[in-house]
PDB file of C-alpha atoms in Angstrom:
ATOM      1  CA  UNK A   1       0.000   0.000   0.000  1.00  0.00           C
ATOM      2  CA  UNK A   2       2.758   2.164   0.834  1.00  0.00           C
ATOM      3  CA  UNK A   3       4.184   2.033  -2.385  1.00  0.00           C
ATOM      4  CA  UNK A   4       1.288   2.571  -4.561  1.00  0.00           C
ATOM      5  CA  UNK A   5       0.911   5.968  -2.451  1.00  0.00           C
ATOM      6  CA  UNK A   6       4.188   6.692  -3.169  1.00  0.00           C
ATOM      7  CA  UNK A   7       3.978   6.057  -6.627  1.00  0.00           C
ATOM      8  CA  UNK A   8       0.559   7.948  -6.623  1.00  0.00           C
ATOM      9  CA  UNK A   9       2.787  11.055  -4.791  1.00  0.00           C
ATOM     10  CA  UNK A  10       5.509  11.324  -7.480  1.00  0.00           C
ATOM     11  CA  UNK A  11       3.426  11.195 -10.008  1.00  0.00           C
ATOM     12  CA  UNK A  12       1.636  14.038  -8.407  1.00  0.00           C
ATOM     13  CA  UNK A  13       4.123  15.716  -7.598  1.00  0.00           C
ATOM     14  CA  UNK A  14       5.936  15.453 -11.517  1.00  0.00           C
ATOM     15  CA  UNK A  15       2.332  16.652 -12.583  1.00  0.00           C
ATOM     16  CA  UNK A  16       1.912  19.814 -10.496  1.00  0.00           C
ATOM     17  CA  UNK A  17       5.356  20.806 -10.918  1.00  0.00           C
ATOM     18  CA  UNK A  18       4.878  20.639 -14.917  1.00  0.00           C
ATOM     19  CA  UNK A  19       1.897  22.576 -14.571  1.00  0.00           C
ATOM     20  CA  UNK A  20       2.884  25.240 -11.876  1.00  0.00           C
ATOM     21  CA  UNK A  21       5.641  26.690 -14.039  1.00  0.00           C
ATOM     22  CA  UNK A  22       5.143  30.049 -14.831  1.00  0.00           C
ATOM     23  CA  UNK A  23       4.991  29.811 -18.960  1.00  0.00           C
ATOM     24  CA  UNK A  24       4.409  33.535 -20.823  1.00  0.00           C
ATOM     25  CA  UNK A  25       1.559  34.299 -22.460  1.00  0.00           C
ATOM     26  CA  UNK A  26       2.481  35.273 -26.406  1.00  0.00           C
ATOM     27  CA  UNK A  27       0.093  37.550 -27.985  1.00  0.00           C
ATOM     28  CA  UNK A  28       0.689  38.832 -31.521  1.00  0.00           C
ATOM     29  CA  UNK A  29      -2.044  41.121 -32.803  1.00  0.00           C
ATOM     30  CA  UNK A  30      -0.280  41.015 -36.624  1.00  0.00           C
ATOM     31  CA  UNK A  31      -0.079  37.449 -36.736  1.00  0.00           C
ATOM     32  CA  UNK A  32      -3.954  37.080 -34.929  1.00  0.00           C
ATOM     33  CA  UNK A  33      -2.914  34.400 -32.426  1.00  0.00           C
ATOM     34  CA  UNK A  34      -1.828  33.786 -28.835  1.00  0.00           C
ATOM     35  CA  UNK A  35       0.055  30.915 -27.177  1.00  0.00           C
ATOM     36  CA  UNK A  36       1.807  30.117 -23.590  1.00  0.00           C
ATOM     37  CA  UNK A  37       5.221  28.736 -23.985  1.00  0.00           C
ATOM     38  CA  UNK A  38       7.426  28.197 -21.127  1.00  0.00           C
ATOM     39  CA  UNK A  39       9.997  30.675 -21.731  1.00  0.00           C
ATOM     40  CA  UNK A  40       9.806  34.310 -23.767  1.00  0.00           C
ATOM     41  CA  UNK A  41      10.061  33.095 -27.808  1.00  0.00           C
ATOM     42  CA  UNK A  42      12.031  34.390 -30.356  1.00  0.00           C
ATOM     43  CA  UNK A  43      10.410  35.795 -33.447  1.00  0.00           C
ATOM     44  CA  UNK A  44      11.769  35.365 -36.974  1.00  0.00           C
ATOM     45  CA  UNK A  45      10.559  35.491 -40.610  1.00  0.00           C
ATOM     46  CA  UNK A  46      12.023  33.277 -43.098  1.00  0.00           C
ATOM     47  CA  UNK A  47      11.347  33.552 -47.672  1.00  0.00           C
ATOM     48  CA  UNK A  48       9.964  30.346 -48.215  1.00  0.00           C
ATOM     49  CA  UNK A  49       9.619  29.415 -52.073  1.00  0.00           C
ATOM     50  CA  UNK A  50       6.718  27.402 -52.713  1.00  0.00           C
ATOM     51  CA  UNK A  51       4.425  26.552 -56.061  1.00  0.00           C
ATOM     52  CA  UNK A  52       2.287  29.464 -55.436  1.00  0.00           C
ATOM     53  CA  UNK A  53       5.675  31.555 -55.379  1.00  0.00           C
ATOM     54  CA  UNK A  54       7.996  33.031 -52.217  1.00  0.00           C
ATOM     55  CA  UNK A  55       5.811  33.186 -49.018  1.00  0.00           C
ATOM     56  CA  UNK A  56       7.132  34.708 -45.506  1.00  0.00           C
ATOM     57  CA  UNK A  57       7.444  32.214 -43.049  1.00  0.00           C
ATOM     58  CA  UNK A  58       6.618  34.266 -39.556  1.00  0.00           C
ATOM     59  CA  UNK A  59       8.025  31.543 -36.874  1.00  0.00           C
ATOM     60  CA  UNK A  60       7.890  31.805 -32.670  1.00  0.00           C
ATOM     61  CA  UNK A  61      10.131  29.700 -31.148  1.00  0.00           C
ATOM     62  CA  UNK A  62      11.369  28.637 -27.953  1.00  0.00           C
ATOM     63  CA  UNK A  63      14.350  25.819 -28.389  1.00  0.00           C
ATOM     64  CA  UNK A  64      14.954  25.251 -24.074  1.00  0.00           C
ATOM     65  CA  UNK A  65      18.530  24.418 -23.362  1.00  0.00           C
ATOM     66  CA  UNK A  66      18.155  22.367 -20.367  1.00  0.00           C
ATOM     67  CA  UNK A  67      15.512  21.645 -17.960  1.00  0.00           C
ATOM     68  CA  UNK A  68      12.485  20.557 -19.760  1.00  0.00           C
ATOM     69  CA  UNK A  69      10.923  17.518 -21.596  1.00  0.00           C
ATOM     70  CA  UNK A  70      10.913  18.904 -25.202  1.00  0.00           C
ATOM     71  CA  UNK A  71      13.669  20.555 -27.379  1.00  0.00           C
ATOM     72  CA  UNK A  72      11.315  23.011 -29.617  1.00  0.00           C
ATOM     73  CA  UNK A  73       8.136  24.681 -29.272  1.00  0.00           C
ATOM     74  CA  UNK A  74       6.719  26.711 -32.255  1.00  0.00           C
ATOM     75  CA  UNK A  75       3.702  28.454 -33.990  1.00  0.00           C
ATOM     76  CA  UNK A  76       4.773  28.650 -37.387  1.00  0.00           C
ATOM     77  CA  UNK A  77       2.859  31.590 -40.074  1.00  0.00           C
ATOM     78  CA  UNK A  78       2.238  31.530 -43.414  1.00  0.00           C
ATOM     79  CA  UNK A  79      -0.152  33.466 -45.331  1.00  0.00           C
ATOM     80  CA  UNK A  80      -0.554  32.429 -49.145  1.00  0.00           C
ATOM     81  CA  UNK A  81      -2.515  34.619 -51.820  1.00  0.00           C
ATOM     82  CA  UNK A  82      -6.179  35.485 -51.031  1.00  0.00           C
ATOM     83  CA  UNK A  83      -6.743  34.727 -54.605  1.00  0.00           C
ATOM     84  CA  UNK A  84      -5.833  31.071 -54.337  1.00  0.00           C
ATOM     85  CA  UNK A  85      -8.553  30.654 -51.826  1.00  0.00           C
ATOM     86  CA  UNK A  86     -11.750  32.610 -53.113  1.00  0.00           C
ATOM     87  CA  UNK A  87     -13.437  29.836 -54.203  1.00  0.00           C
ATOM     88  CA  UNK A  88     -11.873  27.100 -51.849  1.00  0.00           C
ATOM     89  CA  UNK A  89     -14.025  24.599 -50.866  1.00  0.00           C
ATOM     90  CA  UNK A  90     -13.632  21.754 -48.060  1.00  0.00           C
ATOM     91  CA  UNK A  91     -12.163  19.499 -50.909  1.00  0.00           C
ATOM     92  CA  UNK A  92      -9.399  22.628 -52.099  1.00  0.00           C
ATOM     93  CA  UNK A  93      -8.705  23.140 -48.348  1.00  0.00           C
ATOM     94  CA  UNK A  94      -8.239  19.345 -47.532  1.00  0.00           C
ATOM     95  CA  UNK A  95      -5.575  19.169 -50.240  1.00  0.00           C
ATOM     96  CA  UNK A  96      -3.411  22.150 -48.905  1.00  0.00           C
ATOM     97  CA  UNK A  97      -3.788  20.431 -45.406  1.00  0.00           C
ATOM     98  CA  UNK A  98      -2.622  17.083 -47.124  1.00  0.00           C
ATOM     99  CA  UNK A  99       0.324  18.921 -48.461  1.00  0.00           C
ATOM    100  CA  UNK A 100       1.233  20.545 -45.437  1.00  0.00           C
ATOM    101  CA  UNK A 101       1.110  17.046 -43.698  1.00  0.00           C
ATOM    102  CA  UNK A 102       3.188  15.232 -46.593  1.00  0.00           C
ATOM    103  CA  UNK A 103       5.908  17.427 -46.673  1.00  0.00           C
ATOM    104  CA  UNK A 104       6.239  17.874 -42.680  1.00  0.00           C
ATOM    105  CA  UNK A 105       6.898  14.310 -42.733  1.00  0.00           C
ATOM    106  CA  UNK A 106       9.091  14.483 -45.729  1.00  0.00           C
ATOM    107  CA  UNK A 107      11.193  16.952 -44.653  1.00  0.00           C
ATOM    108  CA  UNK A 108      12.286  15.182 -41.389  1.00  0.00           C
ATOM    109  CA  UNK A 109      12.418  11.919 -43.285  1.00  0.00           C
ATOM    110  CA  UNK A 110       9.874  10.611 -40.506  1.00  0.00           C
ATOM    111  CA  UNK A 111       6.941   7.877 -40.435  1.00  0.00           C
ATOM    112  CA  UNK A 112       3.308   9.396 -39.672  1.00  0.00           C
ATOM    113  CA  UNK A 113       2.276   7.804 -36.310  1.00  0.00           C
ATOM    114  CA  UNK A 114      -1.425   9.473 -36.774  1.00  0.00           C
ATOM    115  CA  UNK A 115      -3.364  12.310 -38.929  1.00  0.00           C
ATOM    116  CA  UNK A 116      -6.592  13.483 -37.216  1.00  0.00           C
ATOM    117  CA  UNK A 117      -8.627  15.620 -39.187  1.00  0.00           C
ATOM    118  CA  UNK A 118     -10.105  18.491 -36.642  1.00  0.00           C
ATOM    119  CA  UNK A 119     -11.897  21.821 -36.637  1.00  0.00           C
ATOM    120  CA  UNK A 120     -10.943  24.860 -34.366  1.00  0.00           C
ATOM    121  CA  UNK A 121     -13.149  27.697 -34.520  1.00  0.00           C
ATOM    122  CA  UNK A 122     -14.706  26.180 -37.644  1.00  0.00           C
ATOM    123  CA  UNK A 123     -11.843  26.087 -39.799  1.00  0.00           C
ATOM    124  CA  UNK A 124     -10.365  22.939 -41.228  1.00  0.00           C
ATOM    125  CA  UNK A 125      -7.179  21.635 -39.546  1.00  0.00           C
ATOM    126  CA  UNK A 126      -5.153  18.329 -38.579  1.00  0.00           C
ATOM    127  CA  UNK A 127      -3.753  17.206 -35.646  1.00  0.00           C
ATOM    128  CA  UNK A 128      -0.199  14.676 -36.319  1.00  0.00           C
ATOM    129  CA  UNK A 129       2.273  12.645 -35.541  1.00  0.00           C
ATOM    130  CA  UNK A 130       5.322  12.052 -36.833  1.00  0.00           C
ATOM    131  CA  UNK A 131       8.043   9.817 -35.650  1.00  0.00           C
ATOM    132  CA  UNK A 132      11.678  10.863 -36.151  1.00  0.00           C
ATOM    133  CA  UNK A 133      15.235  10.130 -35.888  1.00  0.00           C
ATOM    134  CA  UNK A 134      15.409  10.313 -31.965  1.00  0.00           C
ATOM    135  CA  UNK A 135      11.900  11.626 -31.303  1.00  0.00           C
ATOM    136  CA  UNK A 136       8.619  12.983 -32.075  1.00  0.00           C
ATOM    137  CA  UNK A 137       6.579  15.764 -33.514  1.00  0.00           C
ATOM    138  CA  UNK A 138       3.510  16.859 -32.527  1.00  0.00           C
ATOM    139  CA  UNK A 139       1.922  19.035 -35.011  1.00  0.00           C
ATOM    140  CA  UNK A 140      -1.439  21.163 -35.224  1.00  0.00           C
ATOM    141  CA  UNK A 141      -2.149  22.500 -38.401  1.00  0.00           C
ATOM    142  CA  UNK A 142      -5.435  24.795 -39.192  1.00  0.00           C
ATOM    143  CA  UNK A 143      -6.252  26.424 -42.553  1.00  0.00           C
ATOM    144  CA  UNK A 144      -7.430  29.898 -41.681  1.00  0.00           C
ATOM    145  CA  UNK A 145      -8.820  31.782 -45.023  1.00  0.00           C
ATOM    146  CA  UNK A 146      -5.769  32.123 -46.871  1.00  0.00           C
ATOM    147  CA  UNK A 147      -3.509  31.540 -43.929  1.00  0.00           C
ATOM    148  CA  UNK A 148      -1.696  28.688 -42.311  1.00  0.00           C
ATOM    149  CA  UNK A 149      -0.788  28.323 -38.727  1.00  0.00           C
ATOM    150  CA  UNK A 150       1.193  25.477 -37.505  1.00  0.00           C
ATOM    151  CA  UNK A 151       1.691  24.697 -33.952  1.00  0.00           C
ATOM    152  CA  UNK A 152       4.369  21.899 -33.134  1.00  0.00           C
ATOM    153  CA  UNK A 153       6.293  20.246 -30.234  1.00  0.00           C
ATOM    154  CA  UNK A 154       9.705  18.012 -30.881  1.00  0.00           C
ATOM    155  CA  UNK A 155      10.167  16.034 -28.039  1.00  0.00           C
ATOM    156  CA  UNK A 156      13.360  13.481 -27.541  1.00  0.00           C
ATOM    157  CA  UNK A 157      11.826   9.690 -27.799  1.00  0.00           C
ATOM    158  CA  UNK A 158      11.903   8.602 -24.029  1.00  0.00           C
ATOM    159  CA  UNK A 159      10.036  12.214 -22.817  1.00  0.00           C
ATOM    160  CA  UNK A 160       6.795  11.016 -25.777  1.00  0.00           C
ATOM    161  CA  UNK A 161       3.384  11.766 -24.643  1.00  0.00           C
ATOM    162  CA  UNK A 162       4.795  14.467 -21.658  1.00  0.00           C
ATOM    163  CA  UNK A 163       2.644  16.864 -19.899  1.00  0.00           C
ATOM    164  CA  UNK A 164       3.941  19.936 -21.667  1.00  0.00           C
ATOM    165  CA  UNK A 165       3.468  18.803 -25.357  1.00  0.00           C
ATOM    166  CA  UNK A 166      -0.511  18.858 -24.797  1.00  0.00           C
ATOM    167  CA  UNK A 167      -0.080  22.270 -22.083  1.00  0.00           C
ATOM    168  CA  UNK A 168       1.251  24.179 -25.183  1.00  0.00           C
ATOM    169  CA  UNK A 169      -0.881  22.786 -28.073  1.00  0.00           C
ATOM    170  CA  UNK A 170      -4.049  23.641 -26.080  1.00  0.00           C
ATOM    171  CA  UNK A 171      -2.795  27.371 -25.583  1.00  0.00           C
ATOM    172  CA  UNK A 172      -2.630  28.225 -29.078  1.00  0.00           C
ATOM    173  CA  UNK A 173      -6.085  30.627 -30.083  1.00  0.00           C
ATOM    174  CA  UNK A 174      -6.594  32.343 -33.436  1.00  0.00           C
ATOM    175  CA  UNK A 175      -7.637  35.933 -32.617  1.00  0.00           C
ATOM    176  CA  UNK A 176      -9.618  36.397 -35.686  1.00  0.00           C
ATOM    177  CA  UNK A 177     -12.532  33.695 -35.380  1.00  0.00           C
ATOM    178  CA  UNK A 178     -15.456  32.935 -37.672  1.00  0.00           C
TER     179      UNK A 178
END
């Protein structure tokens, strides 16, 4: 008995401290979102060339150096021509998504664990997993209008499925909603 309640205790104890650490709130009125991440991010914006031509990659990052369960946390922005969307229906937007999800897994050579199709305030999005070399991504994607927004966690292999991975998904909120 005494060991199940201190195996009930840790565990406890692991979950409160994940969850009583002070993350910052991340509010970006040009970019219409908000997200907590456990440390200030840094802001960047990357040319990205594409097939609809060079888009601006808007990324917020926080890469922790020590100390937590997951090496990268990251809402990633990228707004492609209103034109290529006037008409878009759930078929157009479901191919985009596709894309998005093909060449995420592509580009880190990784296997796709799962790909849940999901709405957040009514726009189309998927929610993935991709195994890599070493560890796992954790990827929301959502289709907003003409704009993408990509939320992800990379976590080493033996810290899968940690508190912290779900604490910072569920943050993220579009500021512009339907």
């Amino acid at each position: 008995m005494k060991q199940v309640f201190l195996v009930m205790t840790v565990f406890f104890l692991s979950f409160s401290a994940v969850n009583a650490q002070d993350w910052t709130k991340y509010k970006s009125e040009d970019l219409t979102f908000v997200a907590t991440f456990p440390k200030e991010p840094k802001r960047t914006v990357q040319k990205v060339s594409t097939a609809v031509g060079e888009l601006d990659m808007h990324m917020i990052m926080h890469a922790p150096t020590a100390g937590d369960d997951n090496a990268v946390y990251s809402v990633i922005r990228s707004d492609y021509p209103a034109e290529q969307f006037k008409d878009a229906d759930d078929d157009y937007n479901g191919n985009v998504l596709d894309g998005a999800v093909e060449g995420a897994v592509k580009n880190v050579q990784g296997k796709l664990i799962y790909d849940n199709k999901v709405k957040f305030n009514g726009y189309p999005g998927r929610s993935i997993k991709i195994q890599m070399q070493g560890g796992f991504i954790y990827i929301n994607a959502y289709l907003v209008e003409n704009s993408m927004f990509i939320t992800q966690v990379i976590c080493l292999t033996d810290k899968d499925k940690n508190a912290s991975i779900q604490r910072f998904l569920n943050s993220f909120e579009i500021i512009k909603t339907k």
